[in-house]
Amino acid sequence: VATTPSGDPTATGRLATDPQATAALLVEALPYIRRFRDKVVVVKYGGNALSDGAGGEGRALASFAEDVVLLRSVGVLPVVVHGGGPQIGDLMRRLGKESEFRDGLRVTDAETLDIARMVLVGKVNRDIVSAINVHGPLAVGLSGEDANLITAAAHSVELGYVGSVSEIDPTIVVRLVAEGLIPVLATIGADEAGQAYNINADTVAGAVAVALGAEKLVFLTDTEGLRADPADPSTLIRQAGAADLDALVAAGAASGGMAPKAEACADAVRAGVDRAHILDGRVPHALLLELFTDGGVGTMVVR
Amino acid sequence: VATTPSGDPTATGRLATDPQATAALLVEALPYIRRFRDKVVVVKYGGNALSDGAGGEGRALASFAEDVVLLRSVGVLPVVVHGGGPQIGDLMRRLGKESEFRDGLRVTDAETLDIARMVLVGKVNRDIVSAINVHGPLAVGLSGEDANLITAAAHSVELGYVGSVSEIDPTIVVRLVAEGLIPVLATIGADEAGQAYNINADTVAGAVAVALGAEKLVFLTDTEGLRADPADPSTLIRQAGAADLDALVAAGAASGGMAPKAEACADAVRAGVDRAHILDGRVPHALLLELFTDGGVGTMVVR
Amino acid sequence: VATTPSGDPTATGRLATDPQATAALLVEALPYIRRFRDKVVVVKYGGNALSDGAGGEGRALASFAEDVVLLRSVGVLPVVVHGGGPQIGDLMRRLGKESEFRDGLRVTDAETLDIARMVLVGKVNRDIVSAINVHGPLAVGLSGEDANLITAAAHSVELGYVGSVSEIDPTIVVRLVAEGLIPVLATIGADEAGQAYNINADTVAGAVAVALGAEKLVFLTDTEGLRADPADPSTLIRQAGAADLDALVAAGAASGGMAPKAEACADAVRAGVDRAHILDGRVPHALLLELFTDGGVGTMVVR
Amino acid sequence: VATTPSGDPTATGRLATDPQATAALLVEALPYIRRFRDKVVVVKYGGNALSDGAGGEGRALASFAEDVVLLRSVGVLPVVVHGGGPQIGDLMRRLGKESEFRDGLRVTDAETLDIARMVLVGKVNRDIVSAINVHGPLAVGLSGEDANLITAAAHSVELGYVGSVSEIDPTIVVRLVAEGLIPVLATIGADEAGQAYNINADTVAGAVAVALGAEKLVFLTDTEGLRADPADPSTLIRQAGAADLDALVAAGAASGGMAPKAEACADAVRAGVDRAHILDGRVPHALLLELFTDGGVGTMVVR
Amino acid sequence: VATTPSGDPTATGRLATDPQATAALLVEALPYIRRFRDKVVVVKYGGNALSDGAGGEGRALASFAEDVVLLRSVGVLPVVVHGGGPQIGDLMRRLGKESEFRDGLRVTDAETLDIARMVLVGKVNRDIVSAINVHGPLAVGLSGEDANLITAAAHSVELGYVGSVSEIDPTIVVRLVAEGLIPVLATIGADEAGQAYNINADTVAGAVAVALGAEKLVFLTDTEGLRADPADPSTLIRQAGAADLDALVAAGAASGGMAPKAEACADAVRAGVDRAHILDGRVPHALLLELFTDGGVGTMVVR
Amino acid sequence: VATTPSGDPTATGRLATDPQATAALLVEALPYIRRFRDKVVVVKYGGNALSDGAGGEGRALASFAEDVVLLRSVGVLPVVVHGGGPQIGDLMRRLGKESEFRDGLRVTDAETLDIARMVLVGKVNRDIVSAINVHGPLAVGLSGEDANLITAAAHSVELGYVGSVSEIDPTIVVRLVAEGLIPVLATIGADEAGQAYNINADTVAGAVAVALGAEKLVFLTDTEGLRADPADPSTLIRQAGAADLDALVAAGAASGGMAPKAEACADAVRAGVDRAHILDGRVPHALLLELFTDGGVGTMVVR
């Protein structure tokens, strides 16, 4: 007979001091857990998050992978979309090839495309899949070329093999999700003739969310969220509608990488996605906090 | 554009002060939620809890009903078993009939059985079903006579229609659970000839847990748990094995209503139920705290 | 080698005298048995039938239970609805509480409701379930509160907790029937807030038949059927349409307990039930004779 | 409003005189109907029955077809096997070909086989199928050559294409029965090389009953049943075991066409068929009386 | 270790001389095999093909049976319809009965119908079923009377029991095909009263193709195909539309047995059958060549 | 009306000259097509085939892709495994990193592994997937890290991240195949901690064939097959058993890249794969010729 608590001392200590707060949080979280069960949540994980310094990369990725696996464990259906701009730049430098940008997009000749594809599909995608699969046989890497997932077209002649999305065929993603797996998607697409293109990952994330009828689209970034004035942290926008985002983009407030995210959010909620979020991926477990508590993190976009 | 938080002030206030603690609790709770998904948990809800004074009854029952519904919402499969001794005594008094007890069991003639059945099936069971169904069409009341759920035999000649369990056929319970419903079970049984018997609810709860292959058996009582010395609160037992409980019962430490609970716990874990618990039902949301956190409440019985 | 008949003497004796009549009856009955297979038949069993004197009760109930089980054995899907007025009156008398009636309906305060619920759900329902289950694990008792089966509203302010049917959600009944079970329904309903009401069983039987898309609605009563002149047995009505019943009720010919039965029959056939019947439940096996032979018993209502 | 009975005058007249006898017969028959539901009953219908004189043929066949359809309508699964000896003899005579018999079996050269096949498959089988299908699209004619149903071997060299059963593959019969159809089987078989043989229909009926795991095997003949002394009607055998039949055959009591029937009955019950019967097919609705009443007709063979 | 080729000498010899031609044919054939998978092909096999002289009959039938089995083996769903005019004539002659024709149709009294039915169902159908079943338990013979497959009506009073098609109920054919079987259909039909009729097999083949939603309808004949001028082989028509056939028939170019074939082809493609063909059944494996190669044989009819 | 052939001139020309040879080939091929339906065939496609000079690469890959798609179209279930040694060497050279080999295996440090993974998963795999998907949404690229497909362990300390196969979990491959897709597998594996390894593709192909219970394992190489004397083309081995291969390897006859292929073939047939082949991938449509004709190409390994 043991008269000591059945749990471990730390946990019991916490509960002993505040079981009511714990119960209250459970009562708050359980309805969310029920609500998101069997619902698709598309999460865009940025290349920046993967390269933020010595050691940091590994920790941030491991924490993200844990959240994705926990979501899956309670029945949420996460689909991960990722970019990899910084990593593409690295390999180009190592190969002595210079990157040229126009309007923030990398001019992509055949060799650059080959490099981008190797980095996105053969490195970044692999790193994310591996981080998730430490927890079990869950993640499967996909490129937009697989099973005609992303049909692409050239974005403009001068950018070369930079593509825009012509069509998303989500069949393979739906199948893998139905099998209990977590698809991790590199944003290479192909046209009807089999020519590959590199596509902006924010745009793909939005289009995939729409094609899947996702409940939520979440961008994990390295900022707190969208600001009315990019230079002023006190102007963080907590909630906005699609039209608000259109105005911000038109006014130039969503500068740099924020513009495609803002546009993807606006397009997604207009096309039926219930909520879109731009979150601070640097907050540990930002995904869990957003999905399962009343309190919000970052910017929420509603219809 | 709203720059106020997306949640309500109170919640955000709490999160603002401690998002890390919230995230930690979610990371703690989610694996439990996954683990108990699609698992049967048999909960014995005592008659005492239903009659503890003016107003109190309603609040305790409502809180219990909320817990049961929250469990169901995240995929746990609760089965409720209830007693009703105090309520039977009430109606007997009103009908001018005296209760006679032998060894703590009520001598039950045909009229007493009729009264017990009306109270258990027609009143206590109905009150619990109604309290749950405020949240949706979830609960279905059952008596052990339905679809031959409980086959009973006379416990002893001098006690009349007090029964012991001969056999449990859990088919109807399994069917209702499979349909997403919450069975609420009054502990009347019948023998092959159709004669009804009143059976101790603690014993039935244990037998039903075994017949269903339940993951957990939980007794919600009006005490903190089992004590090594009934008179000394400091001797609360946190964890015990089946043999420990046998010894306690043999030594008379589990007196009064605790004896059948202790025996049911010991029998259940021996027959394959993973864990049995005697909890303090007066702690709000005791069920949630027990199932979904590391910390324990009351007495846990292991194999 | 036996040169005696393979059956028992009595049976063979009968057959020996009239095999052709026997064959003719089989040829007559088999198409009915085919026709009612997998069809729902709602049977209202009255409280009067349960309290018609010393010993008679048991025999009538046992004969009724046998018919219901035989119907089920050849694939008919019986659903039993019952009342219990006389039994409620009995318990009220024993508790020293006086019954007050207005327009034939019992004024029902909170205490009366509690008594009615205990009697209907905890006694009458149980007695019918037990009588059926002597033949196998077939019957399951239900109250209208289970799984939101009957949503009720107050009938009128001065009658208290006497309810009328707002909505029938037959899901639980459909499920049990699909599992091969025989639902036995006590006619207590609840409103959205969980407040219970006692509802006229004839009305509920009709509403349940409509909600289930039943093939037949049968009232087993203690009279021969409906009479054009209640005082004159020679005016027994063999067959009538819904409009005929409306006229009878308007003219006051359907007095006392007959009025709600007549109205329920008229409403049911108007809402798509193929046939409704008011039969003399005192004729042994009246149910079998009505369903499986050309000859009719009592009053048949057609569209 | 009609105060006349709902049924037709004749039926009501009968019921008016004896509703209790009618109810008693229903109570007797319903358990049999339940018991034989989804059970296979193999019925051998003899060629004699088809050729018993002017007009008689049509009536007997129509009555038999009605019984088979009624059985099917209440869920029994009838399989019909037929012969056609007299009809084969007819066509041979018309073609100027003489029949030669050895040990009661027709010597069968290639031409005789062609004639037998045309008569059995192209005439007798068609007549039975048509008689059944007057009641609905139920019967499907089969020859033992279809889907390798009957694999045959030569019975003896001197008899030519008279076959014995090597193997029954009941797959096609099982499939048709599962589709709700009534297979009608002509007893032509084929060997591995595709050579056809004519086989005794009594023997095939027994083998098919065994291969299907039939509940019953019924021979409809033009006699009252098996007699201990073929010449003495008072020695009709009501019930016998397999060993009894062996003895009768050995003693020569089962002469002529009775011998293969007796042997088939004995073999069938030994191989697991529950009951085998030799009935007088001239009694109208003999099949219904045998299956659905306590009284027996003809000879019953038990294990 | 063997340094000899793994195949047999002959085959390897052929491949050694031309592997590229072999590969080319496979590349040509595989898409056709894919395209006709799970598609119904109705093949009319003429009675003439069965009676073309000493020995020839067996070889032609065996070759046809092999083709049908090969088609089935790669997933095509063949349904065979056959006639038997010459064989009916034979038996009539043997029975001393004279055949009388009007407009190319045999006047059919009751005796002639009996003869036709015996020959078609009991002989020709059996011969085709046996030839196929040498390869496995695949073929099942059917008459239009089975399961109400063909409802017929009298074609004209003076022709007697010559029928035209009133309705095709293809349920039994669909079931057998779904079970992997090959239905072989004799073209006897029956009216509602069960009266049988003999129907032109070409007409039935077309109606069955339409009722089944067949992909192809193929007539195997003993000519090269349809000719613009029946007397001039050089006018063989390779491809035609429905209107072309109408014109040919109107002009009398499709004489004799070709007229009903031409009409059936025209009706079938008009009602949705993709292609109809009149092929020379004397070319070995004509069916395979037509279905699986680019080259055509005989006349193809398109919409 | 067209009197020209229905197919195109070329094809018809060929058929006109030899319809019998065409029919004979179909009769030969169809049983093979039936036999391999729904059977898994693992095809190892070598990196050499992808880099054999200007323009040649594209044509060989396109021809291979066409064969794979044709196989799939007739129900064969191809699974492609590929290497990419030459392509890894290319990128290393471009990055100024020297390759070091021990016993024919590339010493692989962390950077080399990154390069190998990018090339295999991000380039070679992509090229094959794209070539197949020109024909439809069929191919899906996989790495052994996906869904724990290949668990690897270090081959030896001095080789670094060169792995050997510890375990194959074919679940994801089975799922994709069941969905009608063609998995294309890059041979990177991971250990339990998520560390990646580069593994010999021949070895993986054999292990995958065994894990899938494949019918065939086919190595497409740039030689005619296995030779008893590597230097003497006349010693090409047509057929060998597993023991023969063991002897060849032991004797050093299977030198260079042939050794792991020979070992994989021997292991596969020992573990239940029906046949293993080493074919000359330079012969157009070698896969089709091997699977669907009697003649063999290259070396066949049997149990």
Short mmCIF file of N, CA and C in Angstrom, two decimals, chain D residues 14 18-19 54 92 127 140 166 173 204 207 252 265 291 294:
data_model
loop_
_atom_site.label_atom_id
_atom_site.label_comp_id
_atom_site.label_asym_id
_atom_site.label_seq_id
_atom_site.Cartn_x
_atom_site.Cartn_y
_atom_site.Cartn_z
N ARG D 14 -65.58 -18.03 -41.99
CA ARG D 14 -64.77 -19.06 -41.36
C ARG D 14 -64.25 -18.59 -40.01
N ASP D 18 -64.62 -19.91 -36.15
CA ASP D 18 -63.56 -20.47 -35.32
C ASP D 18 -62.27 -19.64 -35.28
N PRO D 19 -62.33 -18.45 -34.75
CA PRO D 19 -61.10 -17.66 -34.66
C PRO D 19 -60.07 -18.34 -33.77
N ALA D 54 -54.60 -36.15 -68.75
CA ALA D 54 -55.13 -34.95 -69.39
C ALA D 54 -55.47 -33.86 -68.37
N MET D 92 -38.51 -40.54 -77.69
CA MET D 92 -37.85 -41.66 -78.36
C MET D 92 -38.84 -42.39 -79.25
N ASP D 127 -40.66 -26.21 -68.52
CA ASP D 127 -42.04 -26.20 -68.05
C ASP D 127 -42.11 -25.83 -66.58
N VAL D 140 -34.70 -20.02 -62.20
CA VAL D 140 -33.65 -20.08 -63.22
C VAL D 140 -33.33 -21.55 -63.46
N SER D 166 -19.69 -37.84 -59.68
CA SER D 166 -18.33 -37.84 -59.12
C SER D 166 -18.16 -36.72 -58.10
N VAL D 173 -25.28 -22.71 -57.63
CA VAL D 173 -26.57 -22.82 -56.95
C VAL D 173 -26.58 -21.88 -55.73
N VAL D 204 -29.06 -37.48 -57.66
CA VAL D 204 -28.58 -36.10 -57.72
C VAL D 204 -29.21 -35.26 -56.62
N ALA D 207 -27.40 -35.85 -53.44
CA ALA D 207 -26.03 -35.31 -53.44
C ALA D 207 -26.03 -33.79 -53.37
N GLY D 252 -35.22 -55.71 -50.28
CA GLY D 252 -35.98 -55.59 -51.52
C GLY D 252 -37.34 -54.93 -51.35
N CYS D 265 -32.18 -40.82 -49.29
CA CYS D 265 -32.59 -40.33 -47.97
C CYS D 265 -31.58 -40.78 -46.91
N LEU D 291 -43.81 -28.80 -43.92
CA LEU D 291 -42.86 -27.87 -43.32
C LEU D 291 -43.44 -27.08 -42.16
N ASP D 294 -47.34 -29.36 -37.22
CA ASP D 294 -46.83 -30.45 -36.39
C ASP D 294 -47.08 -31.81 -37.02
#
